Tab-separated table of C-alpha atoms in Angstrom:
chain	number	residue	atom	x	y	z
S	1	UNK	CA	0.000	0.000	0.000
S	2	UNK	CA	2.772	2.635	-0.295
S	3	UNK	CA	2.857	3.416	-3.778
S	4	UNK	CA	-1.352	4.069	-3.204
S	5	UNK	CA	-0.461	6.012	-0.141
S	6	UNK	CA	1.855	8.472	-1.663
S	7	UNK	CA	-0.870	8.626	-4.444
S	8	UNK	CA	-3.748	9.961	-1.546
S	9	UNK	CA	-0.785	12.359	-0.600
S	10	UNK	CA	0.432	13.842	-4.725
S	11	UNK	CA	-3.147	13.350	-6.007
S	12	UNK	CA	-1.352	11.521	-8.423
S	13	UNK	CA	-1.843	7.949	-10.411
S	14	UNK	CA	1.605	5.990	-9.704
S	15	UNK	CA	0.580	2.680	-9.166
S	16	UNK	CA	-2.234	2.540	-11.666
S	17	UNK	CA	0.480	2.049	-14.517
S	18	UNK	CA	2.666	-0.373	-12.886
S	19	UNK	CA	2.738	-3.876	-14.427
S	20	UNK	CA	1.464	-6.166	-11.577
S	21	UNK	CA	0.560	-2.677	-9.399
S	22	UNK	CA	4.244	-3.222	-8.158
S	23	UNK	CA	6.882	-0.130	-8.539
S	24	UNK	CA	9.367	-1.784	-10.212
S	25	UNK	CA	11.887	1.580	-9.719
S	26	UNK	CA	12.887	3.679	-7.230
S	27	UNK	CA	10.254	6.853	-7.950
S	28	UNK	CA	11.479	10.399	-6.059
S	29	UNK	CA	8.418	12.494	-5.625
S	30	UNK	CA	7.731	15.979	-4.158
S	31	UNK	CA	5.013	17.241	-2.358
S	32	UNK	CA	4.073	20.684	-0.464
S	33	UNK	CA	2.728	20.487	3.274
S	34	UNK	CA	1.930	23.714	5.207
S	35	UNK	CA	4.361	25.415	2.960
S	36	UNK	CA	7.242	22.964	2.932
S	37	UNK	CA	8.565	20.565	0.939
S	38	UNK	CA	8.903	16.995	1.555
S	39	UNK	CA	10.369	14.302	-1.381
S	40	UNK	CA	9.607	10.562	-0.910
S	41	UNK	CA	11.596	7.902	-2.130
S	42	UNK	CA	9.484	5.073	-3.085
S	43	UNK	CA	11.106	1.947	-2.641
S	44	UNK	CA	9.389	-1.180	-4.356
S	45	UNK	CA	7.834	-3.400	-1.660
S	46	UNK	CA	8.595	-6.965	-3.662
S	47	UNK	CA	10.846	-9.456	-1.859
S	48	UNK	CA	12.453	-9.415	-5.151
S	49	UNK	CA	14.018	-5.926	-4.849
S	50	UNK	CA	15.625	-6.014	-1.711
S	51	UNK	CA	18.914	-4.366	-2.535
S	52	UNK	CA	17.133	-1.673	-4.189
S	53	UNK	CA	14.909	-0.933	-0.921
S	54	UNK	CA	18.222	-1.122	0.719
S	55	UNK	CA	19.913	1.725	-1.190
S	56	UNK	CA	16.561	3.375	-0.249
S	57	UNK	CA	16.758	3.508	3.384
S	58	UNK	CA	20.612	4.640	2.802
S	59	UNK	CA	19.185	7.783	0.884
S	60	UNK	CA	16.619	8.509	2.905
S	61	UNK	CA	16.548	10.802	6.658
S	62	UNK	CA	13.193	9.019	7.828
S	63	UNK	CA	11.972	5.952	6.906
S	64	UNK	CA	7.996	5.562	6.765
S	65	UNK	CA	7.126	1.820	6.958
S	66	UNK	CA	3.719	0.997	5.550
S	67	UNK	CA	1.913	-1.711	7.519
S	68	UNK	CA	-1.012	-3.313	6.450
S	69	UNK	CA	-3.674	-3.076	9.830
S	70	UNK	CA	-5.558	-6.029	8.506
S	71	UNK	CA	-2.349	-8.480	7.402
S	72	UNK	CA	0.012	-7.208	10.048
S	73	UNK	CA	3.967	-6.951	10.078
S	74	UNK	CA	5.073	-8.976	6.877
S	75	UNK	CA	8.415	-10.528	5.994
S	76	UNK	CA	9.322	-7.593	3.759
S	77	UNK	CA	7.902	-5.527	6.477
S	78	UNK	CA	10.683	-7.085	8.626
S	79	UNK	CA	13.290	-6.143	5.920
S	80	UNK	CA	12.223	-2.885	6.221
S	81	UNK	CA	12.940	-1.930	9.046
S	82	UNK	CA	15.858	-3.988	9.336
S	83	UNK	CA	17.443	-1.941	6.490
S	84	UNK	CA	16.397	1.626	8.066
S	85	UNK	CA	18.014	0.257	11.148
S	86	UNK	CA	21.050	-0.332	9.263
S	87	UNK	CA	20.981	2.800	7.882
S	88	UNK	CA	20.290	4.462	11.354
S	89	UNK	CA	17.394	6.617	9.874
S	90	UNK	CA	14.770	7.591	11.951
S	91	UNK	CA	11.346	5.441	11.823
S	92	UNK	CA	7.548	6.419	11.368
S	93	UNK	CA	5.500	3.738	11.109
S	94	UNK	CA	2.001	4.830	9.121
S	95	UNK	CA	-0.654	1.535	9.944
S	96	UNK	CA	-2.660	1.600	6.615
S	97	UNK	CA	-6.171	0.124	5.958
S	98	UNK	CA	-7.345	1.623	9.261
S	99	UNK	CA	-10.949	2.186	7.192
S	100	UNK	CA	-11.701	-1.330	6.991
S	101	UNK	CA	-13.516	-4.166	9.378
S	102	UNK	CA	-10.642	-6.395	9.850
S	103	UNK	CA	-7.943	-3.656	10.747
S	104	UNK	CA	-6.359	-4.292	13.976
S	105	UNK	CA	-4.155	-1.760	14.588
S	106	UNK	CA	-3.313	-3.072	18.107
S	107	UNK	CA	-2.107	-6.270	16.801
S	108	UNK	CA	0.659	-4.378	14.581
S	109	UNK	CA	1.781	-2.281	17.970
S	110	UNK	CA	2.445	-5.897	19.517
S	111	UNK	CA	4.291	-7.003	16.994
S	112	UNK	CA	6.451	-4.083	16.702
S	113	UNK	CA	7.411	-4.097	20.580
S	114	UNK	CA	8.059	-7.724	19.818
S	115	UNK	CA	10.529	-6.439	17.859
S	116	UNK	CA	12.110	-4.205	20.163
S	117	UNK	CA	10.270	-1.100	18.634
S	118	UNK	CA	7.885	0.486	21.639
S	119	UNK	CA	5.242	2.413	19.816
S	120	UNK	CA	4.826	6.096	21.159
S	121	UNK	CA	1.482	5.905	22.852
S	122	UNK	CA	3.172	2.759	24.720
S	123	UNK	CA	5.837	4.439	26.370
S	124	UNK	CA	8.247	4.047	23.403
S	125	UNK	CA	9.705	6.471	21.024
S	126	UNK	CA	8.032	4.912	17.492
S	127	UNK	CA	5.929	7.349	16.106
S	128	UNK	CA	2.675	5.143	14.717
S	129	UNK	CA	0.278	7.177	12.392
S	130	UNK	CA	-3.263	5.334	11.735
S	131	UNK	CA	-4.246	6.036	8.477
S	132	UNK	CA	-6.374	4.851	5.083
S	133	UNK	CA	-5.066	5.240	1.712
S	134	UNK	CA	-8.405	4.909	0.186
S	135	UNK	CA	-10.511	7.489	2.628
S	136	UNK	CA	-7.193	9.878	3.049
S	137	UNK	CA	-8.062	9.550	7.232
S	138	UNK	CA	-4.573	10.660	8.885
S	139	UNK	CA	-2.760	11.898	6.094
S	140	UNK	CA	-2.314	15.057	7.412
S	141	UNK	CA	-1.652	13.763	11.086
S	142	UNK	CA	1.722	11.490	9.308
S	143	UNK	CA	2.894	14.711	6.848
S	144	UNK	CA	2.696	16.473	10.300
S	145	UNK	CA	4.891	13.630	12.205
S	146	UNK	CA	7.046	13.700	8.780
S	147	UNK	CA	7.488	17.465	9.617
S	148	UNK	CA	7.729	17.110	13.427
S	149	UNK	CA	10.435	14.532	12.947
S	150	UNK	CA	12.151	16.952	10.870
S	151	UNK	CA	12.733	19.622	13.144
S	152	UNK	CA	13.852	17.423	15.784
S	153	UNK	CA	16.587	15.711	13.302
S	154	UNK	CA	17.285	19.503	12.988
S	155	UNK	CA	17.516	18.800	8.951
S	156	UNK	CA	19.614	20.973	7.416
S	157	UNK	CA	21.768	21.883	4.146
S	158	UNK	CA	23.111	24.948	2.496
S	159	UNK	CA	21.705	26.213	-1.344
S	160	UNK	CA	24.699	28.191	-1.800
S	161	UNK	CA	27.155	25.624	-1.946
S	162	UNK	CA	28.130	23.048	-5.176
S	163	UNK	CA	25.493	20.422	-5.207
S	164	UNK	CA	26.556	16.621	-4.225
S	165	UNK	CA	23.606	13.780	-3.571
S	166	UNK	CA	23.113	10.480	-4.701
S	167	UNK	CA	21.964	8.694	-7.863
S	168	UNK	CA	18.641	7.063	-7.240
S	169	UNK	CA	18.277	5.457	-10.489
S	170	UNK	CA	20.050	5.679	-14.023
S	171	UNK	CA	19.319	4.252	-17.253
S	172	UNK	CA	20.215	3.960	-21.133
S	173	UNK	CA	17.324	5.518	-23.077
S	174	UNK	CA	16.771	6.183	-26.320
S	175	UNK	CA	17.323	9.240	-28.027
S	176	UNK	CA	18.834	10.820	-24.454
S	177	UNK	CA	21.720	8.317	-24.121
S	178	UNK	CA	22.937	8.013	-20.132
S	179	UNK	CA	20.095	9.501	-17.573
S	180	UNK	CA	20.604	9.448	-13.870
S	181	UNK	CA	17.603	10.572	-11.398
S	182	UNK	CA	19.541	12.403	-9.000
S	183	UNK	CA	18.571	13.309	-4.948
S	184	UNK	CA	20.493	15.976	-4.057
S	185	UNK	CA	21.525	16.137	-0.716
S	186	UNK	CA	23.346	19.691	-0.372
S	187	UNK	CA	23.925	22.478	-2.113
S	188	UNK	CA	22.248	23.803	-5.509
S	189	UNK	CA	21.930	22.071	-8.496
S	190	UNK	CA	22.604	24.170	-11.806
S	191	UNK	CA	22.206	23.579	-15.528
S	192	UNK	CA	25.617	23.274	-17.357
S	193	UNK	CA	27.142	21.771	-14.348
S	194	UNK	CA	30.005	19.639	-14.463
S	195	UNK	CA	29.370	16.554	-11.960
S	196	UNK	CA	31.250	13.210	-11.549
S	197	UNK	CA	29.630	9.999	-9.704
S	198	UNK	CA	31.682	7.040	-9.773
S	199	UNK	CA	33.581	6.922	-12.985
S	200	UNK	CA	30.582	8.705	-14.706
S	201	UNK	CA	31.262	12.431	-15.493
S	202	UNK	CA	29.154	14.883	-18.014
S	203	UNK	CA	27.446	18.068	-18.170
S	204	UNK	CA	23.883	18.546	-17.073
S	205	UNK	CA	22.514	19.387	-20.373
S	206	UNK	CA	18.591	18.992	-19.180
S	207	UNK	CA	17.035	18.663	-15.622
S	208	UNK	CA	13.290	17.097	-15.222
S	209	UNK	CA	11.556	16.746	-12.306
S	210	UNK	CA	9.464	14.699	-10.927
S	211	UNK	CA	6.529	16.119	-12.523
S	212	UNK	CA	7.789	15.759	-15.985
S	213	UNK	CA	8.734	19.590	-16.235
S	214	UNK	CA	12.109	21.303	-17.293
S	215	UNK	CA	13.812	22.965	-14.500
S	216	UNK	CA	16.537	25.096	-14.304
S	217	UNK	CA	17.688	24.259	-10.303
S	218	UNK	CA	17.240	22.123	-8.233
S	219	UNK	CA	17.779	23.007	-4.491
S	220	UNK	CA	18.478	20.873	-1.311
S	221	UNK	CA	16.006	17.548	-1.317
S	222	UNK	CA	14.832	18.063	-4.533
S	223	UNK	CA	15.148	14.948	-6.797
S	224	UNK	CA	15.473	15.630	-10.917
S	225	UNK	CA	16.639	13.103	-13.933
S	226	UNK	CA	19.512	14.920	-15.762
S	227	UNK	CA	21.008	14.244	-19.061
S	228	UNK	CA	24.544	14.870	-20.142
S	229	UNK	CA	26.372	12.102	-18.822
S	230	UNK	CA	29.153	9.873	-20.738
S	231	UNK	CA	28.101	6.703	-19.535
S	232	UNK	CA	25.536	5.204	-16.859
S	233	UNK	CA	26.686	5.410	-13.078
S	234	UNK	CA	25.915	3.091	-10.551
S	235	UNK	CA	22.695	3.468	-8.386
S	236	UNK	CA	23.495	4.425	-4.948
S	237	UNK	CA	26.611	6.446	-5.951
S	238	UNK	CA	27.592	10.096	-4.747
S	239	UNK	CA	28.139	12.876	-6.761
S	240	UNK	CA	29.590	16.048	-6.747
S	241	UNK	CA	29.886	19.215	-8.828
S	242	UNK	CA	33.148	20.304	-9.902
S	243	UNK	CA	34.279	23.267	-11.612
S	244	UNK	CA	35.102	22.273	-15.181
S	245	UNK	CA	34.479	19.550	-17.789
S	246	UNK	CA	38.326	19.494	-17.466
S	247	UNK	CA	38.224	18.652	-13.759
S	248	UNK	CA	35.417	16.347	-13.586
S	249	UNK	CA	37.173	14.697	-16.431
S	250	UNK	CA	40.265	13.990	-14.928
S	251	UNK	CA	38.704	12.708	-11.799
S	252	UNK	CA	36.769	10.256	-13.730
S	253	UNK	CA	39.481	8.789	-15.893
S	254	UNK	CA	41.495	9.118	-12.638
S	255	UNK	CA	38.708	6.454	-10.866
S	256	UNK	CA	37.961	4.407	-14.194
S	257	UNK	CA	41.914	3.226	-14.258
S	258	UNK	CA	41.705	2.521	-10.863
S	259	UNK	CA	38.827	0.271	-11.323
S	260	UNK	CA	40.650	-1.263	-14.432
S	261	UNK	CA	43.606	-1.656	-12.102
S	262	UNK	CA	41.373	-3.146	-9.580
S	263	UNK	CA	39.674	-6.053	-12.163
S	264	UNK	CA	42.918	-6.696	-13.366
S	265	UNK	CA	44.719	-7.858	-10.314
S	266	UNK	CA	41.904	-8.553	-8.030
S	267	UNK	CA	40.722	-10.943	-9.857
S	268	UNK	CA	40.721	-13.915	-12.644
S	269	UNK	CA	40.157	-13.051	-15.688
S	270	UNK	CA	37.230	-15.279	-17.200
S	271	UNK	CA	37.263	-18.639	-18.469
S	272	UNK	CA	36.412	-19.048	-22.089
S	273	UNK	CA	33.176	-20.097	-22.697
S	274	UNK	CA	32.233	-24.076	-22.753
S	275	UNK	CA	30.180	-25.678	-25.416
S	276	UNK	CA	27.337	-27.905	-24.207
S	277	UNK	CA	29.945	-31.027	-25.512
S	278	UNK	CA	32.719	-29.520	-23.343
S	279	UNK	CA	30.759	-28.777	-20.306
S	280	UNK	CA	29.150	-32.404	-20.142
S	281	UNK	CA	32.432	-33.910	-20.674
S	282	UNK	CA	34.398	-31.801	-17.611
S	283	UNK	CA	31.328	-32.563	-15.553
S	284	UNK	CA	30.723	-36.203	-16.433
S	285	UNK	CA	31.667	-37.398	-13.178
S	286	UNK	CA	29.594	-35.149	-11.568
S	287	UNK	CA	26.051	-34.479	-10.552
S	288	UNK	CA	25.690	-30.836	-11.016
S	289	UNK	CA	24.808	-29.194	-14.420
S	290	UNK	CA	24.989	-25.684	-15.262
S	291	UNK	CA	22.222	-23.475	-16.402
S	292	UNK	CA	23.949	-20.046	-18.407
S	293	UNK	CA	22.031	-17.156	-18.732
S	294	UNK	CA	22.468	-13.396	-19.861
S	295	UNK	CA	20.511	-10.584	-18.290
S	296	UNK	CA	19.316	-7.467	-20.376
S	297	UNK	CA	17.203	-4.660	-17.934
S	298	UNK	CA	16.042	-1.362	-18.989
S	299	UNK	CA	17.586	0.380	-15.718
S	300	UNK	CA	20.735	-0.929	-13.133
S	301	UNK	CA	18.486	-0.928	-10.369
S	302	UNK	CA	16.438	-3.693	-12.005
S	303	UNK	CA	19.241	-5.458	-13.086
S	304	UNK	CA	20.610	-5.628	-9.532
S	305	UNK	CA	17.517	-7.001	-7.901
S	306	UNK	CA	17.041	-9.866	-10.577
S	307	UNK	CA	20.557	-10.526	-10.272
S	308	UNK	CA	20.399	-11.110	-6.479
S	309	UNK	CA	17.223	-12.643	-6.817
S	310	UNK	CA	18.796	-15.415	-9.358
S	311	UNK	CA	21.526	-15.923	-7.342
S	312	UNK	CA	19.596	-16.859	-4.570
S	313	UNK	CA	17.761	-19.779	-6.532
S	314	UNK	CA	19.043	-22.919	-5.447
S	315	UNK	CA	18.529	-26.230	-7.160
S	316	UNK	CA	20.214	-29.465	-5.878
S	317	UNK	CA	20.812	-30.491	-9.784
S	318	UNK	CA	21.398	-27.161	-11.713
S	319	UNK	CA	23.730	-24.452	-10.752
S	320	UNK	CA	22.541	-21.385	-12.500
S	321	UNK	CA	25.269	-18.917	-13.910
S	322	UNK	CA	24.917	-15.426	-15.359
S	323	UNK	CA	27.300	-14.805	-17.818
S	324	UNK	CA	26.489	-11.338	-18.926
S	325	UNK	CA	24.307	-8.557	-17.512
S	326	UNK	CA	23.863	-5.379	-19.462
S	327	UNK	CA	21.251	-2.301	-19.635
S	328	UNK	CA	19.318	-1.412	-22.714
S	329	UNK	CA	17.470	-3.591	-24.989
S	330	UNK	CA	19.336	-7.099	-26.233
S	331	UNK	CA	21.955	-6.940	-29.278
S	332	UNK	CA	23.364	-8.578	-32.150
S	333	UNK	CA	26.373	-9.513	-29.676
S	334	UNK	CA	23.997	-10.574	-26.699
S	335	UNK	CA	23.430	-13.460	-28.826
S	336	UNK	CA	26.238	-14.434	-30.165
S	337	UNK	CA	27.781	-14.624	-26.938
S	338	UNK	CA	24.108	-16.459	-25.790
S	339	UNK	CA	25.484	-18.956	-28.444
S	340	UNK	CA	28.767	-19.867	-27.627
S	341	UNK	CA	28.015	-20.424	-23.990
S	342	UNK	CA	24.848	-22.171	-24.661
S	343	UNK	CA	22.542	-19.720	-22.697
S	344	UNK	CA	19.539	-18.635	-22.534
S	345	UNK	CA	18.729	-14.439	-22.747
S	346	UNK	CA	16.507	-12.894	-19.999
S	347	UNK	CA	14.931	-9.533	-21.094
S	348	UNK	CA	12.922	-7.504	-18.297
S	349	UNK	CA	11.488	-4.248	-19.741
S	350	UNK	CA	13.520	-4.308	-22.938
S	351	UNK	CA	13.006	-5.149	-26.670
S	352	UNK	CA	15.476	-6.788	-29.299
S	353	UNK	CA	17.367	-4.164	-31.295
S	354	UNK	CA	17.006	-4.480	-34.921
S	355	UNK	CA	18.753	-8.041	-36.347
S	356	UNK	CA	18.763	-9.325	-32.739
S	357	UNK	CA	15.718	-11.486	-33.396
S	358	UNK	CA	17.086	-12.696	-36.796
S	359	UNK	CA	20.366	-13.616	-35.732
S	360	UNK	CA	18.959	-15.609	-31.818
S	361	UNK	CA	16.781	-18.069	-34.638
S	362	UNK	CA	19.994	-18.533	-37.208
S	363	UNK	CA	21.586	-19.611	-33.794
S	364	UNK	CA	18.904	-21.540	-31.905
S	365	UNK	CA	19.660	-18.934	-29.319
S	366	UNK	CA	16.237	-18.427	-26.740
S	367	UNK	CA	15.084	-15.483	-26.294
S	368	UNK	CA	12.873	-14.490	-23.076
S	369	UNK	CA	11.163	-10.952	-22.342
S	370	UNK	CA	9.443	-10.401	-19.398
S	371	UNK	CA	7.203	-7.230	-17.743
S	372	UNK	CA	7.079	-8.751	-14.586
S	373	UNK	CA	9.440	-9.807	-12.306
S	374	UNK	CA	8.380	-12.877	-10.620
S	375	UNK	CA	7.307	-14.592	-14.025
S	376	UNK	CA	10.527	-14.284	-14.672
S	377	UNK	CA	12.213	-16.123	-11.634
S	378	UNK	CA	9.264	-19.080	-12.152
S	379	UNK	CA	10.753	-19.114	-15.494
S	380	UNK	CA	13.798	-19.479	-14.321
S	381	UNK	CA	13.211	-22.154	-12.210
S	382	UNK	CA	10.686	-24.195	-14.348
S	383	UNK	CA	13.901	-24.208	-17.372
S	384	UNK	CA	16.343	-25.408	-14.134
S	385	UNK	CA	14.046	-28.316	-13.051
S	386	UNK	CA	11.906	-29.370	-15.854
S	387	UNK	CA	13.628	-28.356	-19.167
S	388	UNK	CA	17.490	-28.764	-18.662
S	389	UNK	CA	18.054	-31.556	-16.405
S	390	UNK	CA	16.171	-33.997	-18.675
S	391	UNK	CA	18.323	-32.998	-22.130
S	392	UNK	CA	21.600	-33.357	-19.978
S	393	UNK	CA	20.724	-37.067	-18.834
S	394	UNK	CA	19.581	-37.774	-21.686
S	395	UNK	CA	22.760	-36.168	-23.037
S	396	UNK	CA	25.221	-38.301	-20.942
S	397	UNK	CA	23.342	-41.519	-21.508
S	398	UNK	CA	24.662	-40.710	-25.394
S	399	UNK	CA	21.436	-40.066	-27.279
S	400	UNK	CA	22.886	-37.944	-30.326
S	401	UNK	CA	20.128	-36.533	-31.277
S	402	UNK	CA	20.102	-34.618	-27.933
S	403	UNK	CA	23.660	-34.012	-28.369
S	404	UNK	CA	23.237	-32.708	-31.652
């Protein structure tokens, strides 16, 4: 109920155009409250995107956890707060559904001093805000709390200095090349700025905000997309303003060559890639098979949850290794190297460039696109247990028409 909460609060339709009614990004949105500002960072509530809700408790000064009156304190729910903890943000807890028969708001206060969190009209310190996203009761009570919580954080950050915040999302798109949605944390940020995050440097040729509208600035809090950029930087990364092109250049290429350092005597460089022939005939003594796969998102944010979300399948039979990852919709060279590791391509959000399609059949390359998340993982799984595992026995047992 968060995304539909934050709609009550921005008038606004967010959730409405989700696939599955799930935000599948990390959205930044603004709204006005007895004449201040307040941005929210809504983090997607799916087991699935853990890392990203992660990077949004990092980002964040207070952490609103949604609770459900009539469900109750949910596994994510636990996450949650676990992750704001981590973070050592400060906690508002806003009990939703309050409207409706079942709602039990007393239950969720139990559960949260179960958990070592004393509600405030308990004796604790948690600020608990009953509310409805549906009937709007309490809104104003939690932007008050929001507000209240504020002032006793003593918030603070100067507009006259060079901006620096975090990247709360980035992306390839089409006709804009790199974007980055940016928070900014301190400080102003100007058009024609030079900024660097990570290895990432540009000039901010465009700022948008979250209301689709060209801007100019963009002051403390205030969360924009920007374009300009040489290359997509990492979600969760800092960045800062510097004075020239030539500067924020050099301290780029300066933190690129130390990351090219870094892969190159940190670690292995990669094994060439097996054929199916080669693979069953290293592992022919063994009981393990692998399953390869290559992962296309439209934004790193995505591609990070799905990644640790694969990784975390676990199949007594069929290891399951990503081979590539990438942002931006699947290539020519996605599937050639799909077809000389003998994997399978995973599309979320993205489309097959022109030639990609054409190429994957002349191959016998598969080729998956998905809108939804979790279809994907039962995907995933179904091709681990009931598709590959078959073919390989059969394989071994020296059938050569499955070998062939």
């Amino acid at each position: 109920g968060k995304t539909s909460l934050l709609d009550y609060i921005r008038k606004a339709h967010v959730a409405a155009g989700e696939d599955g009614g799930i935000t599948q990004h990390i959205g930044a949105y603004q709204v006005e409250h007895q004449g201040r500002l307040i941005t929210f960072l809504d983090t997607p509530g799916h087991e699935a995107f853990t890392a990203m809700r992660a990077r949004g408790a990092n980002l964040t000064d207070i952490a609103v956890i949604v609770i459900a009156a009539d469900d109750g304190i949910m596994p994510q729910t636990k996450e949650a707060i676990q992750h704001a903890q981590a973070a050592k943000v400060a906690m508002i807890v806003a009990i939703n559904k309050c409207d409706l028969r079942t709602a039990n708001p007393d239950r969720v206060k139990r559960q949260l001093q179960q958990m070592g969190l004393a509600p405030e009209d308990w004796g604790g310190e948690l600020i608990c805000c009953p509310v409805s996203a549906t009937k709007g009761d309490g809104m104003d009570h939690l932007l008050e709390m929001i507000l209240l919580q504020a002032d006793v954080l003593e918030l603070k950050a100067n507009p006259r200095r060079k901006a620096q915040g975090y990247v709360i999302e980035s992306r390839l798109e089409a006709g804009m090349g790199p974007t980055a949605n940016l928070l900014v944390t301190n400080g102003t940020l100007q058009l024609n700025d030079a900024i660097v995050s990570g290895s990432s440097w540009g000039r901010v040729k465009a700022m948008i905000n979250d209301q689709g509208n060209k801007v100019r600035t963009a002051a403390p809090s205030a969360a924009v997309k920007i374009l300009g950029l040489t290359s997509v930087p990492s979600p969760g990364s800092e960045f800062h303003v510097y004075k020239n092109d030539r500067e924020a250049r050099q301290v780029a290429d300066e933190r690129l060559a130390a990351e090219r350092l870094q892969s190159l005597t940190g670690a292995t460089a990669p094994a060439a890639p097996l054929t199916l022939d080669e693979l069953l005939q290293e592992k022919a003594g063994s009981e393990k098979r692998t399953l390869n796969v290559i992962v296309k998102t439209d934004v790193l944010g995505s591609l990070e949850a799905i990644r640790n979300s694969l990784e975390g399948i676990k199949s007594e039979k069929v290891d399951l290794d990503i081979i590539g990852t990438g942002v931006g919709n699947i290539t020519v060279n996605d599937v050639l190297l799909a077809s000389a590791s003998k994997a399978v391509v995973l599309g979320f959000h993205v489309a097959k460039e022109n030639g990609a399609g054409a190429e994957a059949k002349r191959k016998g390359v598969e080729i998956r696109l998905y809108a939804i998340i979790y279809e994907m993982l039962d995907d995933v799984k179904n091709l681990m247990t009931g598709l590959l595992e078959p073919i390989l026995k059969e394989h071994v047992n020296g059938q050569a028409a499955i070998r062939q």
